[in-house]
Structures are given as C-alpha cells and as structure tokens.
mmCIF file of C-alpha atoms in Angstrom:
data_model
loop_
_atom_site.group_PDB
_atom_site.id
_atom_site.type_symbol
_atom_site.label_atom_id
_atom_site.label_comp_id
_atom_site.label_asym_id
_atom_site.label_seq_id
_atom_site.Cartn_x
_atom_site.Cartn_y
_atom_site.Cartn_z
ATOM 1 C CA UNK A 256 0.000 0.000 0.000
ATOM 2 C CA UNK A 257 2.776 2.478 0.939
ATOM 3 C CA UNK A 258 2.002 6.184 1.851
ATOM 4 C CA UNK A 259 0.491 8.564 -0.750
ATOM 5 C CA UNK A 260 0.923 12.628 -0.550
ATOM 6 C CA UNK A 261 -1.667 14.705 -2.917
ATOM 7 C CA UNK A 262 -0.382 17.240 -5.184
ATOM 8 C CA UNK A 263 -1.765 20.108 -3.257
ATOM 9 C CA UNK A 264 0.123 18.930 -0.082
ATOM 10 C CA UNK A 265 3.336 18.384 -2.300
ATOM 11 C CA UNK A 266 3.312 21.307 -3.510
ATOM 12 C CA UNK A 267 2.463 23.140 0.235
ATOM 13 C CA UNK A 268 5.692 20.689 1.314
ATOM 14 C CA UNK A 269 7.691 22.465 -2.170
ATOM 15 C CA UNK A 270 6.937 26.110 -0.532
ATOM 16 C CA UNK A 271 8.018 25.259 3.271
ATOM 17 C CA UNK A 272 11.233 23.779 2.209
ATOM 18 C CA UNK A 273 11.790 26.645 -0.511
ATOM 19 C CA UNK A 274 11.182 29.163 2.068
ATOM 20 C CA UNK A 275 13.161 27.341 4.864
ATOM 21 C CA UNK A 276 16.282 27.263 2.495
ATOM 22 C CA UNK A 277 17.776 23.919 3.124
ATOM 23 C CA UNK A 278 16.632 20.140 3.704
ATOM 24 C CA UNK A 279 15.831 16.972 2.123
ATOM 25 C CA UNK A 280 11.845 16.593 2.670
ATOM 26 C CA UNK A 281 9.556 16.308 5.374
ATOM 27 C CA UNK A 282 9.748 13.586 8.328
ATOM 28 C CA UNK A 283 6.029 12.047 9.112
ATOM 29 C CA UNK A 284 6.054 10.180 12.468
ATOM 30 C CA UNK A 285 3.924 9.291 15.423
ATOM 31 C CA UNK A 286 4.208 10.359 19.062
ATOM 32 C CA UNK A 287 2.564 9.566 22.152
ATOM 33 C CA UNK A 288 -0.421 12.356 23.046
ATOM 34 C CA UNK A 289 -3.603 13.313 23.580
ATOM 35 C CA UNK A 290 -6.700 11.210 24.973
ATOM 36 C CA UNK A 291 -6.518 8.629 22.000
ATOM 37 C CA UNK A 292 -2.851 7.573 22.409
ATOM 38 C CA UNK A 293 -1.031 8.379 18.831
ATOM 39 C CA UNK A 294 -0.717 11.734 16.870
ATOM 40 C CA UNK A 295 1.334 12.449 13.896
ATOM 41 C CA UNK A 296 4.928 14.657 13.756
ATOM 42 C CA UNK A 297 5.996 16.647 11.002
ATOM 43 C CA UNK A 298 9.384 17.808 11.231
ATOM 44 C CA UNK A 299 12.062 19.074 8.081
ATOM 45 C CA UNK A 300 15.149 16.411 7.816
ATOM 46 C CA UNK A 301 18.617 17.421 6.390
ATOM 47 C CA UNK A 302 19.561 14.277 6.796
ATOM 48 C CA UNK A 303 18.386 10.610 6.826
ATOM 49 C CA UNK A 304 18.527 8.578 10.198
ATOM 50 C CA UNK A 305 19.292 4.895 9.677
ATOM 51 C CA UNK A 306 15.656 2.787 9.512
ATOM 52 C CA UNK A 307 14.489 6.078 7.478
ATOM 53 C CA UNK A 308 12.083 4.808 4.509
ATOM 54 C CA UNK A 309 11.910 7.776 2.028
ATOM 55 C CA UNK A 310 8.705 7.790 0.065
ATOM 56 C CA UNK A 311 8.722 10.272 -3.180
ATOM 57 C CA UNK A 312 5.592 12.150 -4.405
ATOM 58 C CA UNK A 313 5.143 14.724 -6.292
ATOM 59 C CA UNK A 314 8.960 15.742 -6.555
ATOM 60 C CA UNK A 315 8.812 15.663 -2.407
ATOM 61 C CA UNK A 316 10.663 13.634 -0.401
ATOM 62 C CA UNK A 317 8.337 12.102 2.388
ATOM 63 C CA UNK A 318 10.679 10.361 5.375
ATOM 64 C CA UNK A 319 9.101 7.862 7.598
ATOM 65 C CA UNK A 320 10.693 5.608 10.213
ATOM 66 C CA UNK A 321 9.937 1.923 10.498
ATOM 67 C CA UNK A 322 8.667 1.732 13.642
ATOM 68 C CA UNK A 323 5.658 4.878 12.167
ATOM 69 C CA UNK A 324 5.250 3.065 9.240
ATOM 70 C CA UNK A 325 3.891 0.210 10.539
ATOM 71 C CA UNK A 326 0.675 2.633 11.580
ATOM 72 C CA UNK A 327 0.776 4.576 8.543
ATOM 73 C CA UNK A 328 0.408 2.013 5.709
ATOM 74 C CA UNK A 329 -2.217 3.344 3.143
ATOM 75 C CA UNK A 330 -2.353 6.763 4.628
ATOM 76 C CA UNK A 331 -2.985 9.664 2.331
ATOM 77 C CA UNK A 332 -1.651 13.133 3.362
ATOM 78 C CA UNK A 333 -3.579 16.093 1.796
ATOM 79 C CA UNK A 334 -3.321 19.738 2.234
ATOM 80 C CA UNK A 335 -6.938 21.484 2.509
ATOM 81 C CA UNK A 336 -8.134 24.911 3.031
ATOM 82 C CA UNK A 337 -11.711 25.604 4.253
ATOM 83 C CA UNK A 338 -12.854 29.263 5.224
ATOM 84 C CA UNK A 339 -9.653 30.930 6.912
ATOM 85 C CA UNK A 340 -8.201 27.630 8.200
ATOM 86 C CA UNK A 341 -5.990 25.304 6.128
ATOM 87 C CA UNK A 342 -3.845 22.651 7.222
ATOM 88 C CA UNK A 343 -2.354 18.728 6.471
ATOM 89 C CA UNK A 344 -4.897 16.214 6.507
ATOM 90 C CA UNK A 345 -4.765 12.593 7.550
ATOM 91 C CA UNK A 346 -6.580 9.555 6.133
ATOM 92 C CA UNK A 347 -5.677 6.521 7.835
ATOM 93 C CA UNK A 348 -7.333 3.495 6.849
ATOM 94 C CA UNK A 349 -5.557 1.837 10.189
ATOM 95 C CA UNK A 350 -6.929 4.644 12.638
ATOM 96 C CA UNK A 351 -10.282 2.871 14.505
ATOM 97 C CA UNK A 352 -11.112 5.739 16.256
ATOM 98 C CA UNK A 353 -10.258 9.396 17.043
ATOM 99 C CA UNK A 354 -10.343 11.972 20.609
ATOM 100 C CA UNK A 355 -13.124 14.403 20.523
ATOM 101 C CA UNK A 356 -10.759 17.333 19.385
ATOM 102 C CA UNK A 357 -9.222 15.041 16.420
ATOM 103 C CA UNK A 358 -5.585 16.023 17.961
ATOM 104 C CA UNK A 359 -5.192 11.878 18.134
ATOM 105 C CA UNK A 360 -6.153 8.552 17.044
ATOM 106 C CA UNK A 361 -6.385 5.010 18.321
ATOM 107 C CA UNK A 362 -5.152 1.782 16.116
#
C-alpha cells in the first residue's frame, strides 16, 4: 500500500522547504499524546537517520521511520483549506477511532 501525498500537499511541502532554504523533505512520524494515544509529527530532515524509509511524491521527499510506518500504511496526506483555516490532513485506513478534538487517534 505504501504512503500517498496529494499534489496540493506536495506542492504546500515544495513552498516550506523553498522558504526554509535547506533540507531533504519532510519527516512524518507518530508520538505519544492526547486522549486517543497516537498523533502524527511533522518535522524538516537534512539528513536521513538509519531505519528512514523515504517515500517520493510529487517531486517531495516524504521520510518515515519503520517503527511509524507500521501505523501509517495506506495513509494519504492532503493539504486542505476551508474558510480561513488550512492545514495537512490525515486519512488513515488503520486509525479505529479518534479523541473528541481530532488532535489523536487510536489503532
């Protein structure tokens, strides 16, 4: 299945990285938080770790560690703007439930 990243988030990726000056891509993890137990991490790499999978859409490098990818097999990552908000958004065929406040997500 892998990880998929639309063209509109791509392309929002392009302009942080462009504007940031330097790195490689964009690391997608998991922490520990919230009332659900797991919520994704987004973070710029300039390098890779070893265990790093990189993923390539769109002419963006997308970094995820084994351990995440496990959890994040089939996600899709798109980039949305509704009214004055806008943000990265997650569709995770392994998530089987989310907190109130959609900060996190149980598997």
């Amino acid at each position: 299945m892998g990880i998929t990243l639309t063209e509109a988030a791509a392309e929002r990726v392009k302009a942080y990285l462009a504007n940031r000056g330097k790195g490689i891509g964009l690391r997608l993890g998991l922490k520990t938080s919230g009332c659900s137990g797991l919520a994704y991490v987004l973070e710029f790499v300039d390098e890779l770790s070893p265990g790093d999978e990189v993923i390539e859409a769109h002419g963006v490098n997308l970094i995820v560690d084994a351990k995440s990818l496990v959890y994040l097999d089939g996600l899709q990552v798109d980039f949305i703007k509704e009214g004055l908000n806008e943000g990265f958004k997650f569709d995770n065929p392994n998530a089987k439930g989310e907190c109130g406040c959609g900060e996190s997500f149980t598997v």
